Amino acid sequence: MQQTKYNIKQSALWLISLFLLLSAPVQSQEMDHSTMGKGAQEMPGMKGMKDMSTMDKMPEMSSDAMAVMKGKMIYNMSCFLCHGTNGEGDGPASRFIGPYSHPRPNNFTSGIFKFRSTESGDLPMLTDLMRTIREGIPGYMPSFRNLGEDGIKAVALYIAKTFIQEELPTTTTIKYAKHVGPYTYSAKSASRGGMLYNIMKCNECHGNDGKGGRMDLRDERKIMIHPVDLTRQETFGNGTSHEDIYRTIMTGLDGTPMPGYNDAFKGEEDSAWDLVHYILSLQGR
Amino acid sequence: MLKWTRPLAHIKTTIFLIIMGFFVPIFLPTSVEAIPAFARKYDMSCTSCHTKAPRLNAFGEAFHMAGYQIPQTQEGELRKKRQIGRIHSETELMNIFALRATGNFAESFSGGKPVETNLALPREIELYFGGTFTDDISYFFNFSNEIDAIEGIDNALFEKKTVFGLGKEFFLMFNLGPSILGPPSDHMSGPMVMGPMVMVGKVDPSTNFSYSTNRQLIIKTPGRVDEAGNIQRFTLTPYAFAAKFFGLSTGTGKAIEVTQSVLYNSAGDFGVDVHAMLGQWMLQAGIMQGINAGTSDVNEKKDPYLMARMNFGGAHYFSGSVSGLVNWGNDTAMVNNQLIDWFRYGFAGNVKYKLLDIYGAIIWDKISGLPPSAAATFDDSALGLTIEGDFLMTDQHLLSLRYDHMEAGGFVGQKADGKTLTLQIRKYYRDNFAVFLRDTVNVGKVSENPLQNFRNLIAMGIDFDF
């Protein structure tokens, strides 16, 4: 009995000392906050970030710069593992996501973005980045909805400022007709879309049945890529709502062979909706 | 020099198995889909977290470290989850449930005595339940059924039996971080902090080591015990983690198999574990039973350990880590019926570059407090080294090479050293279903010692995760 007590005490001691050991570095880190250096004033920009600290100490800092800082923290905790610390898509996990085929995390610094509401070849809008981060990409990137809109915006800003390093467009020349009135789903519209599907040569890549025919395509990094199976909405990366599919068709997916059709449909947006309806009909929706 | 002295029947079986293994499954459908629990839940492919299951890639390690959550996001609002107050409820059982079946379905030993070929069903079937109860409390329950497990019994004898019950790991994990440091979004600068995380239950602490014991792509091959309970060949496991001493028994007097993974590197044992991340550093400490003695350990003293790990990399498809370990097996085993202290020190390292994953561990063991009766006949130190490299050659083929080295300790009259080289190829018919073929070659001496009692082990088997 005597011995048992002694041992429990010993175990408890161990635990307590371990806790202390673990909390020690954390405390000293909190002290860094209060003794932060002058480097902080060098904002905006990313320099001196390491020394930055609590918000109240820097009234002169713009809210965007604050957000970028928060974005950096988020990025370096979660995103870098796939996207790489330099945003080049070469994070340690990235090759395992697409070992020998598309997709892999893209290189943010290349300026080539798949998921945009802007014309093919243009940079995405901030809201586009935010949508991708919020929704995630089925199969490949988790949804980060739980960061909250502030967190999502912060990390999108960080990507824009640090990796893209160009002003993002705030408007788009593509006309996004609302999915109402004449543009709502009808069987007639879908069958018109079915004809367009062949006329516009979608079938050359996606196959006559929409299941994805061509096997010889490569993405911009020369990695093998398969056209999406249009009959399975769960494989869509750019969203599955009517509006999402419309956007995909108009903007295309830059960096992949999937072209944008905005020019073709200029002034004839209803035909684009016909195509959307055809795809929906392929999915039995 | 390899000696290929085996009966004709043996060669025939082996050839037959090879042909079967590589041609039959070609007719099975091949596709790549996310299946097991977390992949289902987050709508992601298996390879987001795994190089190939069960090995984790850098993202998988971060996910694991964060308590089965995606770092920086707490999952209450996840698509397929409901939140009731602070409690998460899974709307689909399949999001928390997973199953793994592994095993050699055929194995054939040559070069030692006796030469044998075995056919078996998957040896090990494991059920997992994993997920989160609240943002800060996660769980991992594992039940397993293992056929042909070798267990020590009294008087240095062993038995082979089917073991069913609690699996390797069974724990709750608490993230004390938010209560100590506030919500993650509040601290905006300085190094990243995660945890401290406390795991309580049946825990595999080595899951945080640079080379974890559980997550083997080259699964173990059961050993052989004769009718009388004498061991004829030890189970093949990574030697670095093994007990390494001949003639040890647990505190309750049950024989310890020389190749059993023990102490910090046991695949799971009762204890309490605390770990935290600070920037690139991870610190871990805990206490455990150590020798898988079950809940009723006569050894009231617990075995403490400390581990520090540093991660590096983050770009150029490169990442890695190094870890150092100190472990004190406090009165944890017996020599000649007297309790001894068992010290374990070790290093492990891992580098991943593109589709290449190399990891290894070197572990020293030292026994102190030997009874006088054994002082002259018992070698009190041992060393084990295991290095493995895995390379994903194509979307479907994984090539692994492992070297194992043991300089055993224990009773001088019984002990022998081990050196093996294993080459394995896995073919993935789906992301979650692989067939493997491997050859383990004893590159050291062949003798009747249970550590050396074979020249070649050719095995074929499956690894299936659902």
PDB file of N, CA, C and O in Angstrom, chain A residues 25-48:
ATOM      1  N   PRO A  25       7.480  27.813 -22.677  1.00  0.00           N
ATOM      2  CA  PRO A  25       7.746  28.553 -23.915  1.00  0.00           C
ATOM      3  C   PRO A  25       6.557  29.405 -24.354  1.00  0.00           C
ATOM      4  O   PRO A  25       6.728  30.472 -24.930  1.00  0.00           O
ATOM      5  N   VAL A  26       5.369  28.951 -24.040  1.00  0.00           N
ATOM      6  CA  VAL A  26       4.189  29.699 -24.443  1.00  0.00           C
ATOM      7  C   VAL A  26       4.130  31.037 -23.719  1.00  0.00           C
ATOM      8  O   VAL A  26       3.829  32.064 -24.302  1.00  0.00           O
ATOM      9  N   GLN A  27       4.471  30.983 -22.431  1.00  0.00           N
ATOM     10  CA  GLN A  27       4.439  32.231 -21.677  1.00  0.00           C
ATOM     11  C   GLN A  27       5.463  33.222 -22.202  1.00  0.00           C
ATOM     12  O   GLN A  27       5.175  34.386 -22.381  1.00  0.00           O
ATOM     13  N   SER A  28       6.653  32.721 -22.470  1.00  0.00           N
ATOM     14  CA  SER A  28       7.685  33.650 -22.922  1.00  0.00           C
ATOM     15  C   SER A  28       7.284  34.251 -24.261  1.00  0.00           C
ATOM     16  O   SER A  28       7.630  35.376 -24.580  1.00  0.00           O
ATOM     17  N   GLN A  29       6.509  33.491 -25.025  1.00  0.00           N
ATOM     18  CA  GLN A  29       6.076  34.030 -26.301  1.00  0.00           C
ATOM     19  C   GLN A  29       5.074  35.149 -26.100  1.00  0.00           C
ATOM     20  O   GLN A  29       5.060  36.137 -26.817  1.00  0.00           O
ATOM     21  N   GLU A  30       4.249  35.002 -25.082  1.00  0.00           N
ATOM     22  CA  GLU A  30       3.291  36.072 -24.818  1.00  0.00           C
ATOM     23  C   GLU A  30       4.000  37.339 -24.372  1.00  0.00           C
ATOM     24  O   GLU A  30       3.542  38.436 -24.624  1.00  0.00           O
ATOM     25  N   MET A  31       5.139  37.160 -23.712  1.00  0.00           N
ATOM     26  CA  MET A  31       5.888  38.334 -23.296  1.00  0.00           C
ATOM     27  C   MET A  31       6.397  39.090 -24.510  1.00  0.00           C
ATOM     28  O   MET A  31       6.437  40.308 -24.503  1.00  0.00           O
ATOM     29  N   ASP A  32       6.743  38.358 -25.558  1.00  0.00           N
ATOM     30  CA  ASP A  32       7.177  39.012 -26.789  1.00  0.00           C
ATOM     31  C   ASP A  32       6.166  40.062 -27.238  1.00  0.00           C
ATOM     32  O   ASP A  32       6.521  41.105 -27.741  1.00  0.00           O
ATOM     33  N   HIS A  33       4.908  39.747 -27.020  1.00  0.00           N
ATOM     34  CA  HIS A  33       3.866  40.657 -27.473  1.00  0.00           C
ATOM     35  C   HIS A  33       4.003  42.036 -26.829  1.00  0.00           C
ATOM     36  O   HIS A  33       3.912  43.056 -27.480  1.00  0.00           O
ATOM     37  N   SER A  34       4.240  42.026 -25.527  1.00  0.00           N
ATOM     38  CA  SER A  34       4.254  43.306 -24.839  1.00  0.00           C
ATOM     39  C   SER A  34       5.560  44.049 -25.078  1.00  0.00           C
ATOM     40  O   SER A  34       5.617  45.270 -25.030  1.00  0.00           O
ATOM     41  N   THR A  35       6.605  43.315 -25.362  1.00  0.00           N
ATOM     42  CA  THR A  35       7.888  43.982 -25.562  1.00  0.00           C
ATOM     43  C   THR A  35       8.186  44.108 -27.046  1.00  0.00           C
ATOM     44  O   THR A  35       9.297  43.974 -27.477  1.00  0.00           O
ATOM     45  N   MET A  36       7.134  44.333 -27.820  1.00  0.00           N
ATOM     46  CA  MET A  36       7.374  44.303 -29.266  1.00  0.00           C
ATOM     47  C   MET A  36       8.196  45.499 -29.732  1.00  0.00           C
ATOM     48  O   MET A  36       8.148  46.572 -29.170  1.00  0.00           O
ATOM     49  N   GLY A  37       8.950  45.243 -30.772  1.00  0.00           N
ATOM     50  CA  GLY A  37       9.925  46.228 -31.211  1.00  0.00           C
ATOM     51  C   GLY A  37       9.343  47.285 -32.116  1.00  0.00           C
ATOM     52  O   GLY A  37       8.156  47.295 -32.419  1.00  0.00           O
ATOM     53  N   LYS A  38      10.191  48.188 -32.562  1.00  0.00           N
ATOM     54  CA  LYS A  38       9.738  49.287 -33.390  1.00  0.00           C
ATOM     55  C   LYS A  38       9.485  48.850 -34.823  1.00  0.00           C
ATOM     56  O   LYS A  38       8.822  49.539 -35.567  1.00  0.00           O
ATOM     57  N   GLY A  39      10.079  47.723 -35.191  1.00  0.00           N
ATOM     58  CA  GLY A  39       9.914  47.206 -36.545  1.00  0.00           C
ATOM     59  C   GLY A  39       8.463  47.256 -36.999  1.00  0.00           C
ATOM     60  O   GLY A  39       8.173  47.357 -38.189  1.00  0.00           O
ATOM     61  N   ALA A  40       7.585  47.227 -36.042  1.00  0.00           N
ATOM     62  CA  ALA A  40       6.167  47.177 -36.361  1.00  0.00           C
ATOM     63  C   ALA A  40       5.711  48.358 -37.202  1.00  0.00           C
ATOM     64  O   ALA A  40       4.829  48.222 -38.042  1.00  0.00           O
ATOM     65  N   GLN A  41       6.300  49.493 -36.978  1.00  0.00           N
ATOM     66  CA  GLN A  41       5.849  50.676 -37.700  1.00  0.00           C
ATOM     67  C   GLN A  41       6.148  50.625 -39.202  1.00  0.00           C
ATOM     68  O   GLN A  41       5.639  51.436 -39.946  1.00  0.00           O
ATOM     69  N   GLU A  42       6.959  49.689 -39.594  1.00  0.00           N
ATOM     70  CA  GLU A  42       7.311  49.629 -41.009  1.00  0.00           C
ATOM     71  C   GLU A  42       6.179  49.208 -41.934  1.00  0.00           C
ATOM     72  O   GLU A  42       6.363  49.170 -43.134  1.00  0.00           O
ATOM     73  N   MET A  43       5.041  48.882 -41.392  1.00  0.00           N
ATOM     74  CA  MET A  43       3.912  48.513 -42.237  1.00  0.00           C
ATOM     75  C   MET A  43       3.520  49.684 -43.112  1.00  0.00           C
ATOM     76  O   MET A  43       3.894  50.796 -42.819  1.00  0.00           O
ATOM     77  N   PRO A  44       2.751  49.559 -44.172  1.00  0.00           N
ATOM     78  CA  PRO A  44       2.221  48.297 -44.673  1.00  0.00           C
ATOM     79  C   PRO A  44       3.267  47.542 -45.485  1.00  0.00           C
ATOM     80  O   PRO A  44       4.372  48.038 -45.686  1.00  0.00           O
ATOM     81  N   GLY A  45       2.862  46.427 -45.990  1.00  0.00           N
ATOM     82  CA  GLY A  45       3.821  45.533 -46.634  1.00  0.00           C
ATOM     83  C   GLY A  45       4.079  44.415 -45.682  1.00  0.00           C
ATOM     84  O   GLY A  45       3.549  44.386 -44.591  1.00  0.00           O
ATOM     85  N   MET A  46       4.908  43.491 -46.080  1.00  0.00           N
ATOM     86  CA  MET A  46       5.069  42.310 -45.261  1.00  0.00           C
ATOM     87  C   MET A  46       6.299  42.378 -44.381  1.00  0.00           C
ATOM     88  O   MET A  46       6.515  41.525 -43.557  1.00  0.00           O
ATOM     89  N   LYS A  47       7.116  43.423 -44.563  1.00  0.00           N
ATOM     90  CA  LYS A  47       8.356  43.453 -43.799  1.00  0.00           C
ATOM     91  C   LYS A  47       8.081  43.731 -42.327  1.00  0.00           C
ATOM     92  O   LYS A  47       7.176  44.458 -41.986  1.00  0.00           O
ATOM     93  N   GLY A  48       8.905  43.186 -41.491  1.00  0.00           N
ATOM     94  CA  GLY A  48       8.754  43.457 -40.074  1.00  0.00           C
ATOM     95  C   GLY A  48       7.578  42.738 -39.457  1.00  0.00           C
ATOM     96  O   GLY A  48       7.260  42.962 -38.304  1.00  0.00           O
TER      97      GLY A  48
END
